[in-house]
């Protein structure tokens, strides 16, 4: 086997483990045409994801399977361009939503918040399957669930407003992540114990890249359930809560 063929075989093996653009070769002084076209298509998918919208009617219909009330919530960002230019507005619920939340205040262990973030596509494609995996775990553990909150134009920190307003001990927000050039459908999950206004990102735990080609949904559900149980046991979340769940398999 020639050195060039041997090196190519090594690169081909590495390609199986990443969607990154590695070893794409070249044509003259440029990359091959089909790779250039794939890059442009990926860039278009990323732009589309940023401006995508939650399929609210479909999601509301599909959420009925979990036998939990669903609250439709909006942030203070009125339209997409404002949401992108004013991140602060996406972190707070608007006045109408505040009234809805106050009317549903109770005593809950967990509130599940679903927000479009920077890729509603990720939520439209992955959220229902994820909830179908994780909600039975919560119910089996006898955790009291608040109404599910479906948020348009929401940022991660809006889970603090919602959790505090509903009087939930912990908020779990599922949100579309910033799309990259190899993943426009990546969903993230953020866990915050004792949510309240003014918390910073060091108060949260994040599980990222939840999608079929990334972190599989069933594995993400198990990891998040483990972290939430640990959060309740230790009464905290964020940098002080370490994810040592893999030690169960690789001690």
Short mmCIF file of N, CA and C in Angstrom, two decimals, residues 81-168:
data_model
loop_
_atom_site.label_atom_id
_atom_site.label_comp_id
_atom_site.label_asym_id
_atom_site.label_seq_id
_atom_site.Cartn_x
_atom_site.Cartn_y
_atom_site.Cartn_z
N UNK A 81 -36.25 39.88 14.37
CA UNK A 81 -35.10 40.77 14.27
C UNK A 81 -34.80 41.43 15.61
N UNK A 82 -35.85 41.81 16.34
CA UNK A 82 -35.65 42.40 17.66
C UNK A 82 -35.06 41.38 18.62
N UNK A 83 -35.52 40.15 18.52
CA UNK A 83 -34.99 39.07 19.36
C UNK A 83 -33.49 38.89 19.13
N UNK A 84 -33.05 38.95 17.86
CA UNK A 84 -31.64 38.75 17.54
C UNK A 84 -30.79 39.93 17.98
N UNK A 85 -31.35 41.14 17.92
CA UNK A 85 -30.60 42.34 18.25
C UNK A 85 -30.64 42.69 19.73
N UNK A 86 -31.66 42.19 20.44
CA UNK A 86 -31.82 42.52 21.87
C UNK A 86 -31.95 41.24 22.70
N UNK A 87 -30.83 40.56 22.96
CA UNK A 87 -30.91 39.32 23.75
C UNK A 87 -31.59 39.49 25.10
N UNK A 88 -31.47 40.70 25.69
CA UNK A 88 -32.07 40.94 27.01
C UNK A 88 -33.57 40.76 26.99
N UNK A 89 -34.22 41.12 25.87
CA UNK A 89 -35.67 41.00 25.79
C UNK A 89 -36.11 39.53 25.72
N UNK A 90 -35.27 38.70 25.16
CA UNK A 90 -35.60 37.28 25.08
C UNK A 90 -35.46 36.54 26.39
N UNK A 91 -34.89 37.21 27.40
CA UNK A 91 -34.68 36.57 28.70
C UNK A 91 -35.82 36.82 29.68
N UNK A 92 -36.79 37.66 29.31
CA UNK A 92 -37.86 38.04 30.22
C UNK A 92 -39.22 37.76 29.59
N UNK A 93 -40.15 37.33 30.40
CA UNK A 93 -41.52 37.10 29.93
C UNK A 93 -42.27 38.42 29.83
N UNK A 94 -43.19 38.50 28.87
CA UNK A 94 -43.96 39.73 28.72
C UNK A 94 -45.09 39.80 29.74
N UNK A 95 -45.82 40.91 29.76
CA UNK A 95 -46.83 41.14 30.80
C UNK A 95 -47.96 40.13 30.74
N UNK A 96 -48.42 39.83 29.53
CA UNK A 96 -49.52 38.86 29.39
C UNK A 96 -49.09 37.49 29.91
N UNK A 97 -47.87 37.09 29.57
CA UNK A 97 -47.35 35.80 30.04
C UNK A 97 -47.21 35.77 31.55
N UNK A 98 -46.81 36.90 32.14
CA UNK A 98 -46.70 36.96 33.61
C UNK A 98 -48.03 36.68 34.27
N UNK A 99 -49.11 37.20 33.70
CA UNK A 99 -50.44 36.95 34.25
C UNK A 99 -50.82 35.47 34.13
N UNK A 100 -50.48 34.87 32.98
CA UNK A 100 -50.76 33.44 32.79
C UNK A 100 -50.00 32.60 33.81
N UNK A 101 -48.75 32.93 34.02
CA UNK A 101 -47.92 32.18 34.96
C UNK A 101 -48.42 32.32 36.39
N UNK A 102 -48.78 33.53 36.78
CA UNK A 102 -49.28 33.75 38.14
C UNK A 102 -50.57 32.97 38.38
N UNK A 103 -51.39 32.86 37.35
CA UNK A 103 -52.65 32.12 37.48
C UNK A 103 -52.42 30.61 37.63
N UNK A 104 -51.23 30.15 37.28
CA UNK A 104 -50.93 28.71 37.36
C UNK A 104 -49.87 28.40 38.41
N UNK A 105 -49.63 29.36 39.30
CA UNK A 105 -48.63 29.16 40.35
C UNK A 105 -49.04 28.02 41.26
N UNK A 106 -48.09 27.21 41.65
CA UNK A 106 -48.39 26.07 42.52
C UNK A 106 -47.17 25.68 43.32
N UNK A 107 -47.05 24.39 43.57
CA UNK A 107 -45.90 23.86 44.29
C UNK A 107 -45.38 22.69 43.47
N UNK A 108 -44.35 22.95 42.67
CA UNK A 108 -43.87 21.98 41.70
C UNK A 108 -42.40 21.65 41.94
N UNK A 109 -42.02 20.44 41.52
CA UNK A 109 -40.61 20.07 41.54
C UNK A 109 -39.90 20.58 40.29
N UNK A 110 -40.51 20.37 39.13
CA UNK A 110 -39.85 20.69 37.85
C UNK A 110 -40.82 21.42 36.94
N UNK A 111 -40.33 22.46 36.28
CA UNK A 111 -41.05 23.04 35.16
C UNK A 111 -40.23 22.81 33.90
N UNK A 112 -40.87 22.25 32.88
CA UNK A 112 -40.23 22.04 31.58
C UNK A 112 -40.58 23.23 30.70
N UNK A 113 -39.56 23.93 30.26
CA UNK A 113 -39.73 25.10 29.40
C UNK A 113 -39.17 24.76 28.02
N UNK A 114 -39.92 25.04 26.99
CA UNK A 114 -39.52 24.75 25.61
C UNK A 114 -39.44 26.08 24.87
N UNK A 115 -38.27 26.41 24.35
CA UNK A 115 -38.07 27.71 23.69
C UNK A 115 -37.41 27.53 22.34
N UNK A 116 -37.76 28.41 21.41
CA UNK A 116 -37.19 28.33 20.07
C UNK A 116 -35.69 28.60 20.05
N UNK A 117 -35.23 29.58 20.83
CA UNK A 117 -33.81 29.92 20.84
C UNK A 117 -33.35 30.34 19.46
N UNK A 118 -32.19 29.86 19.07
CA UNK A 118 -31.62 30.23 17.77
C UNK A 118 -31.86 29.17 16.70
N UNK A 119 -32.69 28.19 17.01
CA UNK A 119 -33.08 27.20 16.00
C UNK A 119 -34.38 26.53 16.42
N UNK A 120 -35.50 27.10 15.99
CA UNK A 120 -36.77 26.46 16.25
C UNK A 120 -36.83 25.11 15.55
N UNK A 121 -36.07 24.96 14.47
CA UNK A 121 -36.00 23.68 13.76
C UNK A 121 -35.60 22.56 14.70
N UNK A 122 -34.63 22.82 15.57
CA UNK A 122 -34.17 21.80 16.52
C UNK A 122 -35.29 21.35 17.44
N UNK A 123 -36.10 22.31 17.90
CA UNK A 123 -37.22 21.98 18.78
C UNK A 123 -38.30 21.22 18.02
N UNK A 124 -38.65 21.71 16.85
CA UNK A 124 -39.68 21.05 16.04
C UNK A 124 -39.34 19.60 15.75
N UNK A 125 -38.05 19.30 15.60
CA UNK A 125 -37.64 17.96 15.20
C UNK A 125 -37.33 17.02 16.36
N UNK A 126 -36.87 17.56 17.49
CA UNK A 126 -36.32 16.69 18.54
C UNK A 126 -37.07 16.70 19.86
N UNK A 127 -37.84 17.74 20.12
CA UNK A 127 -38.36 17.94 21.47
C UNK A 127 -39.36 16.86 21.91
N UNK A 128 -40.29 16.50 21.07
CA UNK A 128 -41.32 15.54 21.47
C UNK A 128 -40.70 14.19 21.81
N UNK A 129 -39.79 13.71 20.98
CA UNK A 129 -39.14 12.42 21.26
C UNK A 129 -38.35 12.48 22.57
N UNK A 130 -37.72 13.62 22.84
CA UNK A 130 -36.98 13.76 24.09
C UNK A 130 -37.93 13.69 25.30
N UNK A 131 -39.02 14.43 25.23
CA UNK A 131 -39.97 14.42 26.34
C UNK A 131 -40.57 13.03 26.54
N UNK A 132 -40.77 12.30 25.44
CA UNK A 132 -41.31 10.95 25.55
C UNK A 132 -40.36 10.03 26.30
N UNK A 133 -39.07 10.37 26.30
CA UNK A 133 -38.08 9.58 27.05
C UNK A 133 -37.96 10.03 28.50
N UNK A 134 -37.98 11.36 28.73
CA UNK A 134 -37.64 11.85 30.06
C UNK A 134 -38.84 11.99 30.99
N UNK A 135 -40.01 12.33 30.47
CA UNK A 135 -41.17 12.53 31.35
C UNK A 135 -41.54 11.25 32.11
N UNK A 136 -41.55 10.08 31.48
CA UNK A 136 -41.82 8.86 32.27
C UNK A 136 -40.82 8.66 33.41
N UNK A 137 -39.57 9.09 33.24
CA UNK A 137 -38.59 9.00 34.33
C UNK A 137 -38.99 9.90 35.49
N UNK A 138 -39.42 11.12 35.17
CA UNK A 138 -39.85 12.05 36.22
C UNK A 138 -41.05 11.49 36.97
N UNK A 139 -42.01 10.97 36.22
CA UNK A 139 -43.23 10.46 36.86
C UNK A 139 -42.94 9.22 37.70
N UNK A 140 -42.04 8.36 37.22
CA UNK A 140 -41.68 7.17 38.00
C UNK A 140 -40.99 7.55 39.30
N UNK A 141 -40.28 8.68 39.28
CA UNK A 141 -39.61 9.18 40.49
C UNK A 141 -40.53 10.03 41.35
N UNK A 142 -41.81 10.11 40.94
CA UNK A 142 -42.84 10.85 41.68
C UNK A 142 -42.50 12.33 41.82
N UNK A 143 -41.91 12.90 40.78
CA UNK A 143 -41.63 14.33 40.75
C UNK A 143 -42.86 15.07 40.25
N UNK A 144 -43.21 16.14 40.94
CA UNK A 144 -44.39 16.93 40.59
C UNK A 144 -44.04 17.88 39.46
N UNK A 145 -44.73 17.74 38.32
CA UNK A 145 -44.43 18.54 37.14
C UNK A 145 -45.39 19.71 37.00
N UNK A 146 -44.83 20.87 36.72
CA UNK A 146 -45.62 22.07 36.45
C UNK A 146 -46.18 21.98 35.03
N UNK A 147 -47.08 22.87 34.67
CA UNK A 147 -47.50 22.94 33.26
C UNK A 147 -46.28 23.15 32.36
N UNK A 148 -46.29 22.50 31.21
CA UNK A 148 -45.23 22.71 30.22
C UNK A 148 -45.39 24.10 29.63
N UNK A 149 -44.30 24.83 29.50
CA UNK A 149 -44.34 26.19 28.97
C UNK A 149 -43.69 26.22 27.59
N UNK A 150 -44.45 26.60 26.60
CA UNK A 150 -43.97 26.70 25.22
C UNK A 150 -43.74 28.17 24.91
N UNK A 151 -42.47 28.53 24.69
CA UNK A 151 -42.07 29.94 24.63
C UNK A 151 -41.61 30.32 23.22
N UNK A 152 -42.14 31.42 22.73
CA UNK A 152 -41.65 31.98 21.47
C UNK A 152 -40.70 33.14 21.76
N UNK A 153 -39.65 33.24 20.96
CA UNK A 153 -38.62 34.28 21.09
C UNK A 153 -37.95 34.23 22.47
N UNK A 154 -37.61 33.02 22.91
CA UNK A 154 -37.06 32.86 24.25
C UNK A 154 -35.56 32.58 24.27
N UNK A 155 -34.88 33.10 25.27
CA UNK A 155 -33.48 32.79 25.57
C UNK A 155 -33.42 31.87 26.78
N UNK A 156 -32.23 31.38 27.09
CA UNK A 156 -32.07 30.41 28.17
C UNK A 156 -32.60 30.95 29.49
N UNK A 157 -32.26 32.19 29.82
CA UNK A 157 -32.59 32.74 31.14
C UNK A 157 -34.08 32.97 31.35
N UNK A 158 -34.90 32.83 30.30
CA UNK A 158 -36.33 33.01 30.51
C UNK A 158 -36.89 31.91 31.41
N UNK A 159 -36.15 30.80 31.49
CA UNK A 159 -36.55 29.74 32.41
C UNK A 159 -36.51 30.19 33.86
N UNK A 160 -35.69 31.20 34.18
CA UNK A 160 -35.63 31.73 35.54
C UNK A 160 -36.93 32.46 35.89
N UNK A 161 -37.39 33.32 34.96
CA UNK A 161 -38.66 34.02 35.17
C UNK A 161 -39.80 33.02 35.36
N UNK A 162 -39.84 32.03 34.48
CA UNK A 162 -40.95 31.07 34.49
C UNK A 162 -40.90 30.20 35.74
N UNK A 163 -39.73 29.69 36.07
CA UNK A 163 -39.60 28.85 37.26
C UNK A 163 -39.98 29.57 38.53
N UNK A 164 -39.53 30.84 38.66
CA UNK A 164 -39.86 31.62 39.85
C UNK A 164 -41.35 31.93 39.91
N UNK A 165 -41.94 32.28 38.77
CA UNK A 165 -43.36 32.64 38.75
C UNK A 165 -44.26 31.45 39.09
N UNK A 166 -43.87 30.26 38.66
CA UNK A 166 -44.69 29.07 38.92
C UNK A 166 -44.37 28.42 40.26
N UNK A 167 -43.30 28.90 40.92
CA UNK A 167 -42.86 28.33 42.19
C UNK A 167 -42.37 26.89 42.01
N UNK A 168 -41.49 26.71 41.02
CA UNK A 168 -40.89 25.40 40.76
C UNK A 168 -39.52 25.33 41.40
#
